[in-house]
mmCIF file of C-alpha atoms in Angstrom:
data_model
loop_
_atom_site.group_PDB
_atom_site.id
_atom_site.type_symbol
_atom_site.label_atom_id
_atom_site.label_comp_id
_atom_site.label_asym_id
_atom_site.label_seq_id
_atom_site.Cartn_x
_atom_site.Cartn_y
_atom_site.Cartn_z
ATOM 1 C CA MET A 197 10.412 5.486 13.907
ATOM 2 C CA GLY A 198 10.639 5.091 17.665
ATOM 3 C CA GLU A 199 8.224 4.414 20.418
ATOM 4 C CA HIS A 200 6.293 7.595 19.629
ATOM 5 C CA PRO A 201 5.504 7.469 15.912
ATOM 6 C CA SER A 202 5.032 10.705 13.974
ATOM 7 C CA PRO A 203 1.491 11.924 13.446
ATOM 8 C CA GLY A 204 -0.370 10.631 10.394
ATOM 9 C CA PRO A 205 -1.357 12.693 7.348
ATOM 10 C CA ALA A 206 -4.722 13.694 8.824
ATOM 11 C CA VAL A 207 -3.023 15.032 11.971
ATOM 12 C CA ALA A 208 -0.493 16.895 9.860
ATOM 13 C CA ALA A 209 -3.297 18.492 7.846
ATOM 14 C CA CYS A 210 -4.999 19.704 11.034
ATOM 15 C CA ALA A 211 -1.716 21.105 12.330
ATOM 16 C CA GLU A 212 -1.231 22.991 9.062
ATOM 17 C CA ALA A 213 -4.706 24.496 9.376
ATOM 18 C CA GLU A 214 -3.981 25.666 12.934
ATOM 19 C CA ARG A 215 -0.703 27.300 11.846
ATOM 20 C CA ILE A 216 -2.456 29.160 9.042
ATOM 21 C CA GLU A 217 -5.111 30.429 11.424
ATOM 22 C CA GLU A 218 -2.321 31.837 13.628
ATOM 23 C CA LEU A 219 -0.845 33.660 10.623
ATOM 24 C CA GLU A 220 -4.251 35.193 9.835
ATOM 25 C CA PRO A 221 -5.987 36.613 12.922
ATOM 26 C CA GLU A 222 -8.912 37.812 10.853
ATOM 27 C CA ALA A 223 -9.619 34.267 9.690
ATOM 28 C CA GLU A 224 -12.006 33.721 12.609
ATOM 29 C CA GLU A 225 -14.384 36.273 11.140
ATOM 30 C CA ARG A 226 -14.589 34.442 7.787
ATOM 31 C CA PRO A 227 -16.269 31.142 6.902
ATOM 32 C CA ALA A 228 -14.118 28.051 7.322
ATOM 33 C CA ALA A 229 -11.889 27.676 4.258
ATOM 34 C CA ALA A 230 -11.483 24.516 2.273
ATOM 35 C CA PRO A 231 -8.244 22.539 2.831
ATOM 36 C CA GLU A 232 -6.888 23.674 -0.545
ATOM 37 C CA ASP A 233 -7.412 27.322 0.497
ATOM 38 C CA HIS A 234 -5.196 26.712 3.523
ATOM 39 C CA TRP A 235 -2.476 25.328 1.284
ATOM 40 C CA LYS A 236 -2.921 28.296 -1.055
ATOM 41 C CA VAL A 237 -2.240 30.714 1.805
ATOM 42 C CA LEU A 238 0.863 28.769 2.758
ATOM 43 C CA PHE A 239 2.055 28.605 -0.856
ATOM 44 C CA ASP A 240 1.457 32.335 -1.439
ATOM 45 C CA GLN A 241 3.851 33.185 1.378
ATOM 46 C CA PHE A 242 6.613 31.881 -0.885
ATOM 47 C CA ASP A 243 5.032 33.172 -4.113
ATOM 48 C CA PRO A 244 4.329 36.886 -3.562
ATOM 49 C CA GLY A 245 4.117 37.477 -7.310
ATOM 50 C CA ASN A 246 1.292 34.926 -7.736
ATOM 51 C CA THR A 247 3.149 33.151 -10.536
ATOM 52 C CA GLY A 248 1.841 29.722 -9.535
ATOM 53 C CA TYR A 249 5.374 28.429 -8.997
ATOM 54 C CA ILE A 250 7.978 28.505 -6.260
ATOM 55 C CA SER A 251 11.609 27.547 -6.475
ATOM 56 C CA THR A 252 12.763 24.198 -5.150
ATOM 57 C CA GLY A 253 14.902 26.127 -2.652
ATOM 58 C CA LYS A 254 11.824 27.838 -1.204
ATOM 59 C CA PHE A 255 9.995 24.538 -1.287
ATOM 60 C CA ARG A 256 12.773 23.021 0.839
ATOM 61 C CA SER A 257 12.503 25.946 3.271
ATOM 62 C CA LEU A 258 8.766 25.370 3.535
ATOM 63 C CA LEU A 259 9.290 21.689 4.304
ATOM 64 C CA GLU A 260 11.978 22.413 6.887
ATOM 65 C CA SER A 261 9.797 24.994 8.654
ATOM 66 C CA HIS A 262 6.945 22.463 8.874
ATOM 67 C CA SER A 263 8.998 19.299 9.270
ATOM 68 C CA SER A 264 7.626 18.575 12.747
ATOM 69 C CA GLU A 265 4.108 18.432 11.301
ATOM 70 C CA LEU A 266 4.869 15.987 8.490
ATOM 71 C CA ASP A 267 5.369 12.242 8.592
ATOM 72 C CA PRO A 268 9.096 11.577 8.125
ATOM 73 C CA HIS A 269 8.516 9.237 5.192
ATOM 74 C CA LYS A 270 6.240 11.764 3.510
ATOM 75 C CA ARG A 271 8.851 14.459 3.950
ATOM 76 C CA GLU A 272 11.400 12.213 2.212
ATOM 77 C CA VAL A 273 9.095 11.800 -0.759
ATOM 78 C CA LEU A 274 8.447 15.551 -0.992
ATOM 79 C CA LEU A 275 12.182 16.261 -0.930
ATOM 80 C CA ALA A 276 12.686 13.638 -3.620
ATOM 81 C CA LEU A 277 10.089 15.437 -5.719
ATOM 82 C CA ALA A 278 11.934 18.729 -5.255
ATOM 83 C CA ASP A 279 15.187 17.169 -6.446
ATOM 84 C CA SER A 280 13.487 15.636 -9.475
ATOM 85 C CA HIS A 281 12.485 18.994 -10.988
ATOM 86 C CA ALA A 282 15.247 19.950 -13.392
ATOM 87 C CA ASP A 283 13.750 23.418 -13.988
ATOM 88 C CA GLY A 284 14.099 24.238 -10.287
ATOM 89 C CA GLN A 285 10.400 25.048 -9.779
ATOM 90 C CA ILE A 286 7.406 23.438 -8.064
ATOM 91 C CA CYS A 287 3.890 23.948 -9.462
ATOM 92 C CA TYR A 288 1.114 24.997 -7.072
ATOM 93 C CA GLN A 289 -1.164 22.114 -8.126
ATOM 94 C CA ASP A 290 1.606 19.580 -7.479
ATOM 95 C CA PHE A 291 2.084 21.149 -4.054
ATOM 96 C CA VAL A 292 -1.647 20.961 -3.209
ATOM 97 C CA ASN A 293 -1.959 17.371 -4.394
ATOM 98 C CA LEU A 294 1.006 16.250 -2.336
ATOM 99 C CA MET A 295 0.039 18.042 0.850
ATOM 100 C CA SER A 296 -3.537 16.747 0.457
ATOM 101 C CA ASN A 297 -2.251 13.173 0.081
ATOM 102 C CA LYS A 298 -3.211 12.986 -3.615
ATOM 103 C CA ARG A 299 -0.657 11.437 -5.923
ATOM 104 C CA SER A 300 -0.879 11.914 -9.678
ATOM 105 C CA ASN A 301 0.839 9.756 -12.268
ATOM 106 C CA SER A 302 3.221 12.637 -13.007
ATOM 107 C CA PHE A 303 4.218 12.594 -9.336
ATOM 108 C CA ARG A 304 5.301 8.959 -9.557
ATOM 109 C CA GLN A 305 7.240 9.616 -12.749
ATOM 110 C CA ALA A 306 8.961 12.584 -11.131
ATOM 111 C CA ILE A 307 10.038 10.457 -8.191
ATOM 112 C CA LEU A 308 11.263 7.599 -10.363
ATOM 113 C CA GLN A 309 13.235 9.969 -12.586
ATOM 114 C CA GLY A 310 14.548 12.094 -9.734
ATOM 115 C CA ASN A 311 18.234 12.189 -8.877
ATOM 116 C CA ARG A 312 17.751 12.023 -5.117
ATOM 117 C CA ARG A 313 18.353 8.754 -3.321
ATOM 118 C CA LEU A 314 16.297 8.247 -0.198
ATOM 119 C CA CYS A 315 19.171 7.599 2.138
ATOM 120 C CA SER A 316 17.264 6.903 5.345
ATOM 121 C CA LYS A 317 16.824 3.337 6.513
ATOM 122 C CA ALA A 318 14.237 1.108 4.900
ATOM 123 C CA LEU A 319 10.860 0.631 6.545
ATOM 124 C CA LEU A 320 11.766 -2.986 7.264
ATOM 125 C CA GLU A 321 14.691 -1.875 9.469
ATOM 126 C CA GLU A 322 12.704 0.356 11.793
ATOM 127 C CA LYS A 323 12.415 -0.766 15.408
ATOM 128 C CA GLY A 324 9.996 -0.182 18.256
ATOM 129 C CA LEU A 325 6.812 -0.811 16.278
ATOM 130 C CA ASN A 326 3.703 -2.102 17.980
ATOM 131 C CA LEU A 327 1.666 -5.051 16.699
ATOM 132 C CA SER A 328 -0.638 -3.035 14.414
ATOM 133 C CA GLN A 329 2.303 -1.116 12.931
ATOM 134 C CA ARG A 330 4.131 -4.363 12.221
ATOM 135 C CA LEU A 331 1.004 -5.748 10.542
ATOM 136 C CA ILE A 332 0.689 -2.678 8.296
ATOM 137 C CA ARG A 333 4.383 -2.916 7.437
ATOM 138 C CA HIS A 334 3.979 -6.610 6.631
ATOM 139 C CA VAL A 335 1.049 -5.875 4.292
ATOM 140 C CA ALA A 336 3.076 -3.148 2.578
ATOM 141 C CA TYR A 337 5.933 -5.556 1.857
ATOM 142 C CA GLU A 338 3.519 -8.258 0.720
ATOM 143 C CA THR A 339 1.820 -6.136 -1.910
ATOM 144 C CA LEU A 340 3.910 -3.113 -2.967
ATOM 145 C CA PRO A 341 7.130 -3.316 -5.006
ATOM 146 C CA ARG A 342 8.547 0.194 -4.336
ATOM 147 C CA GLU A 343 9.973 1.434 -1.054
ATOM 148 C CA ILE A 344 8.475 4.888 -1.617
ATOM 149 C CA ASP A 345 5.010 3.371 -2.012
ATOM 150 C CA ARG A 346 5.512 1.188 1.044
ATOM 151 C CA LYS A 347 6.481 4.171 3.206
ATOM 152 C CA TRP A 348 3.635 6.262 1.843
ATOM 153 C CA TYR A 349 1.135 3.490 2.561
ATOM 154 C CA TYR A 350 2.560 2.897 6.046
ATOM 155 C CA ASP A 351 2.169 6.584 6.963
ATOM 156 C CA SER A 352 -1.259 6.973 5.345
ATOM 157 C CA TYR A 353 -3.117 3.792 6.357
ATOM 158 C CA THR A 354 -5.684 4.345 9.114
ATOM 159 C CA CYS A 355 -7.792 1.142 8.892
ATOM 160 C CA CYS A 356 -10.798 3.356 8.200
ATOM 161 C CA PRO A 357 -12.618 1.813 6.506
ATOM 162 C CA PRO A 358 -11.408 -1.721 7.284
ATOM 163 C CA PRO A 359 -11.199 -4.381 4.526
ATOM 164 C CA TRP A 360 -14.934 -4.989 4.729
ATOM 165 C CA PHE A 361 -15.614 -6.216 1.195
ATOM 166 C CA MET A 362 -13.597 -9.447 1.203
ATOM 167 C CA ILE A 363 -14.587 -10.263 4.786
ATOM 168 C CA THR A 364 -18.285 -9.701 4.062
ATOM 169 C CA VAL A 365 -18.217 -11.812 0.894
ATOM 170 C CA THR A 366 -16.393 -14.604 2.715
ATOM 171 C CA LEU A 367 -18.829 -14.619 5.638
ATOM 172 C CA LEU A 368 -21.794 -14.727 3.253
ATOM 173 C CA GLU A 369 -20.286 -17.658 1.351
ATOM 174 C CA VAL A 370 -19.701 -19.594 4.567
ATOM 175 C CA ALA A 371 -23.216 -18.787 5.831
ATOM 176 C CA PHE A 372 -24.896 -19.969 2.605
ATOM 177 C CA PHE A 373 -22.776 -23.114 2.598
ATOM 178 C CA LEU A 374 -23.728 -23.987 6.171
ATOM 179 C CA TYR A 375 -27.391 -23.304 5.438
ATOM 180 C CA ASN A 376 -27.319 -25.577 2.399
ATOM 181 C CA GLY A 377 -25.360 -28.206 4.303
ATOM 182 C CA VAL A 378 -28.013 -28.358 6.983
ATOM 183 C CA SER A 379 -30.946 -28.277 4.562
ATOM 184 C CA LEU A 380 -29.414 -30.953 2.300
ATOM 185 C CA ASP A 381 -27.858 -32.893 5.204
ATOM 186 C CA GLN A 382 -24.636 -33.035 3.168
ATOM 187 C CA PHE A 383 -21.403 -31.028 3.438
ATOM 188 C CA VAL A 384 -18.963 -32.957 1.217
ATOM 189 C CA LEU A 385 -19.680 -32.802 -2.524
ATOM 190 C CA GLN A 386 -22.989 -31.061 -1.994
ATOM 191 C CA VAL A 387 -23.238 -30.729 -5.762
ATOM 192 C CA THR A 388 -24.086 -34.442 -6.039
ATOM 193 C CA HIS A 389 -27.315 -33.961 -4.078
ATOM 194 C CA PRO A 390 -30.397 -34.164 -6.348
ATOM 195 C CA ARG A 391 -31.863 -30.960 -4.865
ATOM 196 C CA TYR A 392 -28.667 -28.909 -5.099
ATOM 197 C CA LEU A 393 -29.353 -27.256 -8.466
ATOM 198 C CA LYS A 394 -32.849 -26.233 -7.404
ATOM 199 C CA ASN A 395 -31.317 -23.355 -5.444
ATOM 200 C CA ALA A 396 -32.186 -19.943 -6.938
ATOM 201 C CA LEU A 397 -28.551 -18.763 -6.709
ATOM 202 C CA VAL A 398 -26.936 -21.363 -8.988
ATOM 203 C CA TYR A 399 -26.259 -20.497 -12.632
ATOM 204 C CA HIS A 400 -28.059 -23.014 -14.847
ATOM 205 C CA PRO A 401 -28.069 -22.838 -18.678
ATOM 206 C CA GLN A 402 -31.832 -23.312 -18.830
ATOM 207 C CA LEU A 403 -32.286 -20.341 -16.477
ATOM 208 C CA ARG A 404 -29.692 -18.030 -18.037
ATOM 209 C CA ALA A 405 -32.350 -15.324 -18.597
ATOM 210 C CA GLN A 406 -32.381 -14.787 -14.822
ATOM 211 C CA ALA A 407 -29.509 -12.313 -14.848
ATOM 212 C CA TRP A 408 -28.767 -12.397 -11.103
ATOM 213 C CA ARG A 409 -27.492 -15.966 -11.422
ATOM 214 C CA TYR A 410 -24.392 -14.715 -13.304
ATOM 215 C CA LEU A 411 -23.281 -13.192 -9.998
ATOM 216 C CA THR A 412 -25.031 -15.029 -7.152
ATOM 217 C CA TYR A 413 -23.538 -18.415 -8.055
ATOM 218 C CA ILE A 414 -20.497 -17.443 -5.952
ATOM 219 C CA PHE A 415 -22.512 -18.193 -2.798
ATOM 220 C CA MET A 416 -22.951 -21.850 -3.768
ATOM 221 C CA HIS A 417 -20.004 -24.259 -3.557
ATOM 222 C CA ALA A 418 -19.600 -27.838 -4.695
ATOM 223 C CA GLY A 419 -18.587 -28.937 -1.203
ATOM 224 C CA ILE A 420 -16.500 -28.072 1.818
ATOM 225 C CA GLU A 421 -13.314 -28.906 -0.124
ATOM 226 C CA HIS A 422 -14.286 -26.302 -2.741
ATOM 227 C CA LEU A 423 -15.277 -23.646 -0.224
ATOM 228 C CA GLY A 424 -12.211 -24.191 1.971
ATOM 229 C CA LEU A 425 -9.591 -23.295 -0.633
ATOM 230 C CA ASN A 426 -11.551 -20.306 -1.930
ATOM 231 C CA VAL A 427 -11.999 -18.905 1.574
ATOM 232 C CA VAL A 428 -8.303 -19.328 2.405
ATOM 233 C CA LEU A 429 -7.191 -17.566 -0.780
ATOM 234 C CA GLN A 430 -9.725 -14.769 -0.317
ATOM 235 C CA LEU A 431 -8.510 -14.050 3.198
ATOM 236 C CA LEU A 432 -4.770 -14.499 2.632
ATOM 237 C CA VAL A 433 -4.618 -12.617 -0.684
ATOM 238 C CA GLY A 434 -7.812 -10.598 -0.972
ATOM 239 C CA VAL A 435 -7.780 -8.913 2.460
ATOM 240 C CA PRO A 436 -4.182 -7.533 2.212
ATOM 241 C CA LEU A 437 -4.880 -6.324 -1.327
ATOM 242 C CA GLU A 438 -8.020 -4.548 -0.137
ATOM 243 C CA MET A 439 -6.112 -2.961 2.753
ATOM 244 C CA VAL A 440 -3.715 -1.414 0.229
ATOM 245 C CA HIS A 441 -5.870 -0.696 -2.817
ATOM 246 C CA GLY A 442 -9.291 -0.224 -1.198
ATOM 247 C CA ALA A 443 -12.637 -1.979 -1.429
ATOM 248 C CA THR A 444 -13.698 -0.217 -4.636
ATOM 249 C CA ARG A 445 -10.762 -1.371 -6.747
ATOM 250 C CA ILE A 446 -10.454 -4.878 -5.318
ATOM 251 C CA GLY A 447 -14.229 -5.308 -5.389
ATOM 252 C CA LEU A 448 -14.220 -4.244 -9.036
ATOM 253 C CA VAL A 449 -11.599 -6.850 -9.961
ATOM 254 C CA TYR A 450 -13.378 -9.541 -7.940
ATOM 255 C CA VAL A 451 -16.842 -8.886 -9.389
ATOM 256 C CA ALA A 452 -15.418 -8.543 -12.909
ATOM 257 C CA GLY A 453 -13.806 -11.974 -12.487
ATOM 258 C CA VAL A 454 -17.059 -13.472 -11.206
ATOM 259 C CA VAL A 455 -19.133 -12.135 -14.113
ATOM 260 C CA ALA A 456 -16.458 -13.061 -16.670
ATOM 261 C CA GLY A 457 -16.399 -16.578 -15.236
ATOM 262 C CA SER A 458 -20.116 -17.240 -15.662
ATOM 263 C CA LEU A 459 -20.219 -15.589 -19.087
ATOM 264 C CA ALA A 460 -17.233 -17.656 -20.201
ATOM 265 C CA VAL A 461 -19.090 -20.811 -19.175
ATOM 266 C CA SER A 462 -22.201 -19.701 -21.088
ATOM 267 C CA VAL A 463 -20.043 -19.327 -24.221
ATOM 268 C CA ALA A 464 -17.508 -22.170 -23.972
ATOM 269 C CA ASP A 465 -19.328 -24.829 -21.890
ATOM 270 C CA MET A 466 -22.925 -24.122 -22.764
ATOM 271 C CA THR A 467 -24.612 -27.118 -21.145
ATOM 272 C CA ALA A 468 -23.001 -26.871 -17.710
ATOM 273 C CA PRO A 469 -24.077 -25.036 -14.532
ATOM 274 C CA VAL A 470 -21.672 -22.901 -12.477
ATOM 275 C CA VAL A 471 -21.068 -22.699 -8.708
ATOM 276 C CA GLY A 472 -18.349 -21.276 -6.473
ATOM 277 C CA SER A 473 -16.382 -18.043 -6.164
ATOM 278 C CA SER A 474 -13.365 -19.310 -8.100
ATOM 279 C CA GLY A 475 -13.835 -16.709 -10.852
ATOM 280 C CA GLY A 476 -13.315 -13.825 -8.420
ATOM 281 C CA VAL A 477 -10.654 -15.622 -6.380
ATOM 282 C CA TYR A 478 -8.596 -16.526 -9.436
ATOM 283 C CA ALA A 479 -8.853 -12.938 -10.692
ATOM 284 C CA LEU A 480 -7.290 -11.599 -7.485
ATOM 285 C CA VAL A 481 -4.664 -14.313 -7.070
ATOM 286 C CA SER A 482 -3.548 -14.284 -10.716
ATOM 287 C CA ALA A 483 -3.296 -10.456 -10.637
ATOM 288 C CA HIS A 484 -1.208 -10.616 -7.455
ATOM 289 C CA LEU A 485 1.104 -13.328 -8.788
ATOM 290 C CA ALA A 486 1.525 -11.513 -12.111
ATOM 291 C CA ASN A 487 2.349 -8.295 -10.251
ATOM 292 C CA ILE A 488 5.013 -10.118 -8.227
ATOM 293 C CA VAL A 489 6.592 -11.595 -11.362
ATOM 294 C CA MET A 490 6.566 -8.253 -13.191
ATOM 295 C CA ASN A 491 8.193 -6.520 -10.195
ATOM 296 C CA TRP A 492 10.317 -9.425 -8.993
ATOM 297 C CA SER A 493 13.345 -7.410 -7.867
ATOM 298 C CA GLY A 494 11.234 -4.836 -6.031
ATOM 299 C CA MET A 495 8.992 -7.262 -4.125
ATOM 300 C CA LYS A 496 10.562 -7.890 -0.718
ATOM 301 C CA CYS A 497 8.121 -10.439 0.698
ATOM 302 C CA GLN A 498 9.868 -13.362 2.345
ATOM 303 C CA PHE A 499 10.215 -16.715 0.542
ATOM 304 C CA LYS A 500 8.428 -15.291 -2.489
ATOM 305 C CA LEU A 501 9.546 -18.075 -4.834
ATOM 306 C CA LEU A 502 8.405 -20.811 -2.451
ATOM 307 C CA ARG A 503 5.127 -19.056 -1.736
ATOM 308 C CA MET A 504 4.434 -18.530 -5.425
ATOM 309 C CA ALA A 505 5.056 -22.219 -6.002
ATOM 310 C CA VAL A 506 2.664 -23.166 -3.182
ATOM 311 C CA ALA A 507 -0.011 -20.798 -4.516
ATOM 312 C CA LEU A 508 0.323 -22.222 -8.033
ATOM 313 C CA VAL A 509 0.133 -25.790 -6.714
ATOM 314 C CA CYS A 510 -3.023 -24.970 -4.716
ATOM 315 C CA MET A 511 -4.626 -23.260 -7.708
ATOM 316 C CA SER A 512 -3.681 -26.166 -9.967
ATOM 317 C CA MET A 513 -5.124 -28.710 -7.525
ATOM 318 C CA GLU A 514 -8.377 -26.763 -7.291
ATOM 319 C CA PHE A 515 -8.548 -26.425 -11.079
ATOM 320 C CA GLY A 516 -7.795 -30.136 -11.469
ATOM 321 C CA ARG A 517 -10.560 -30.982 -9.003
ATOM 322 C CA ALA A 518 -12.982 -28.848 -11.024
ATOM 323 C CA VAL A 519 -11.971 -30.514 -14.312
ATOM 324 C CA TRP A 520 -12.308 -33.993 -12.778
ATOM 325 C CA LEU A 521 -15.725 -33.163 -11.335
ATOM 326 C CA ARG A 522 -16.937 -31.699 -14.646
ATOM 327 C CA PHE A 523 -16.256 -34.921 -16.560
ATOM 328 C CA HIS A 524 -17.157 -37.311 -13.758
ATOM 329 C CA PRO A 525 -20.451 -39.146 -14.371
ATOM 330 C CA SER A 526 -23.237 -36.953 -13.068
ATOM 331 C CA ALA A 527 -25.311 -38.026 -10.089
ATOM 332 C CA TYR A 528 -28.399 -36.531 -11.769
ATOM 333 C CA PRO A 529 -28.157 -37.134 -15.540
ATOM 334 C CA PRO A 530 -28.612 -35.654 -18.071
ATOM 335 C CA CYS A 531 -27.380 -32.471 -16.296
ATOM 336 C CA PRO A 532 -23.550 -32.451 -16.016
ATOM 337 C CA HIS A 533 -21.537 -31.358 -13.015
ATOM 338 C CA PRO A 534 -20.502 -27.660 -12.736
ATOM 339 C CA SER A 535 -18.060 -26.237 -15.270
ATOM 340 C CA PHE A 536 -14.397 -25.387 -14.672
ATOM 341 C CA VAL A 537 -14.288 -22.617 -17.308
ATOM 342 C CA ALA A 538 -15.130 -19.929 -14.718
ATOM 343 C CA HIS A 539 -11.598 -20.354 -13.334
ATOM 344 C CA LEU A 540 -10.153 -19.397 -16.725
ATOM 345 C CA GLY A 541 -12.432 -16.370 -16.999
ATOM 346 C CA GLY A 542 -11.154 -15.169 -13.632
ATOM 347 C CA VAL A 543 -7.521 -15.612 -14.664
ATOM 348 C CA ALA A 544 -8.136 -13.595 -17.842
ATOM 349 C CA VAL A 545 -9.536 -10.703 -15.785
ATOM 350 C CA GLY A 546 -6.689 -10.936 -13.269
ATOM 351 C CA ILE A 547 -3.853 -10.660 -15.803
ATOM 352 C CA THR A 548 -5.519 -7.710 -17.561
ATOM 353 C CA LEU A 549 -7.682 -5.435 -15.413
ATOM 354 C CA GLY A 550 -6.255 -6.810 -12.168
ATOM 355 C CA VAL A 551 -2.624 -6.173 -13.048
ATOM 356 C CA VAL A 552 -3.342 -2.561 -14.037
ATOM 357 C CA VAL A 553 -5.063 -1.967 -10.693
ATOM 358 C CA LEU A 554 -2.261 -3.494 -8.614
ATOM 359 C CA ARG A 555 0.505 -1.737 -10.552
ATOM 360 C CA ASN A 556 -1.005 1.704 -9.994
ATOM 361 C CA TYR A 557 -1.142 2.161 -6.244
ATOM 362 C CA GLU A 558 -2.966 5.441 -5.473
ATOM 363 C CA GLN A 559 -2.775 6.477 -9.130
ATOM 364 C CA ARG A 560 -5.784 7.583 -11.157
ATOM 365 C CA LEU A 561 -6.779 4.602 -13.294
ATOM 366 C CA GLN A 562 -8.537 6.888 -15.754
ATOM 367 C CA ASP A 563 -5.137 8.380 -16.617
ATOM 368 C CA GLN A 564 -3.786 4.978 -17.681
ATOM 369 C CA SER A 565 -4.291 4.189 -21.369
ATOM 370 C CA LEU A 566 -3.797 0.467 -20.680
ATOM 371 C CA TRP A 567 -6.705 0.570 -18.241
ATOM 372 C CA TRP A 568 -9.078 1.832 -20.916
ATOM 373 C CA ILE A 569 -7.817 -0.728 -23.408
ATOM 374 C CA PHE A 570 -8.572 -3.592 -21.022
ATOM 375 C CA VAL A 571 -11.919 -2.073 -19.992
ATOM 376 C CA ALA A 572 -12.876 -1.860 -23.670
ATOM 377 C CA MET A 573 -11.824 -5.486 -24.198
ATOM 378 C CA TYR A 574 -13.883 -6.564 -21.197
ATOM 379 C CA MET A 575 -16.963 -4.685 -22.371
ATOM 380 C CA VAL A 576 -16.632 -6.179 -25.871
ATOM 381 C CA PHE A 577 -16.508 -9.651 -24.324
ATOM 382 C CA VAL A 578 -19.560 -8.938 -22.149
ATOM 383 C CA LEU A 579 -21.568 -7.662 -25.120
ATOM 384 C CA PHE A 580 -20.486 -10.632 -27.210
ATOM 385 C CA ALA A 581 -21.515 -13.041 -24.448
ATOM 386 C CA VAL A 582 -24.887 -11.334 -24.027
ATOM 387 C CA PHE A 583 -25.702 -11.641 -27.742
ATOM 388 C CA TRP A 584 -24.354 -15.185 -27.712
ATOM 389 C CA ASN A 585 -26.744 -16.106 -24.912
ATOM 390 C CA ILE A 586 -29.652 -14.508 -26.753
ATOM 391 C CA PHE A 587 -29.115 -16.039 -30.198
ATOM 392 C CA ALA A 588 -26.516 -18.830 -30.209
ATOM 393 C CA TYR A 589 -28.429 -21.362 -28.129
ATOM 394 C CA THR A 590 -31.329 -21.232 -30.582
ATOM 395 C CA LEU A 591 -29.244 -21.094 -33.750
ATOM 396 C CA LEU A 592 -27.092 -24.056 -32.694
ATOM 397 C CA ASP A 593 -30.188 -26.048 -31.717
ATOM 398 C CA LEU A 594 -28.320 -27.129 -28.609
ATOM 399 C CA LYS A 595 -29.822 -29.819 -26.409
ATOM 400 C CA LEU A 596 -29.740 -28.437 -22.888
ATOM 401 C CA PRO A 597 -30.315 -30.354 -19.668
ATOM 402 C CA PRO A 598 -33.829 -29.986 -18.259
ATOM 403 C CA PRO A 599 -34.520 -27.206 -15.743
ATOM 404 C CA PRO A 600 -33.803 -28.211 -12.143
#
């Protein structure tokens, strides 16, 4: 890639539409066709018998005739797909999905099993990139283990929409912390203030019937030392992951970790309150670290061993701080300090649901059997925790701290 990078997928799609309109003068008199109809016209030129298949040789001719309108990395992937078909034919649906930037699980398997080696230089070796292109390339190497995926992401990413979810959550957490700091006149170890637990966002065992507290506790932190590490991890890990996998998937993992964290506390540490976003943060970080370990040879991020060690040390220090605070004599007995079990709930979500999400870049999660297994496990845990909260506290005759 030189100083004038090739057009992105959206530009290529528009160029294809214009070429088709030139081939069909009467098209102006008809309603605008859907994108798949344009691809159908193009495909039918090489499939006059309407069999639904074209030979890989014709597929290569099609790519060569439209090579100027395709991103070079995308063209490599399409050629690799052609070489991977032992029967010498390309299906129309595979063609439409690829040209529309949709990648099925069968597409990935075809590429991985193909006999073509992508001989062009790696994305990391390309010169003449501007600052934004270098940033996108850096994110690709930080999060994706396969060169094909990295090139596909680099060509497809448009920063629209931006990574809004993690940034919005982080800004809200900082805003609530500053508000509480001013109102309590305390920023370090806010949790020791006698009015801290009176906030309507904190999860408290006596107020567990107020369902919003299982989620809103993330906006309350024990102190600036607690908030600081969570914010750093959210921005350094969460934002790049959202840039690659999207707000929906990363938001799902984050929220699932948050809810699992508070429910885990309500089951395993029944007398303790919960504050902080560690459940969601640990879900994302543990999923990312597990993905790196499982794809160690493919991950090309620099100093990955050292960085993993630093991340684990930071997570361990934060977890140790939470354990120490939980068993430290409370400033407002008989209510104990916040629980540390939410961290473990987040880790459990990260190494199950989170890993499946990160390992299936641009793949349909509903096609992954492992995804449904982990979703079922998560739902069973949620249902168990709900019934536990309804019946167990009464049956065990547990002595809970008084309401704040």
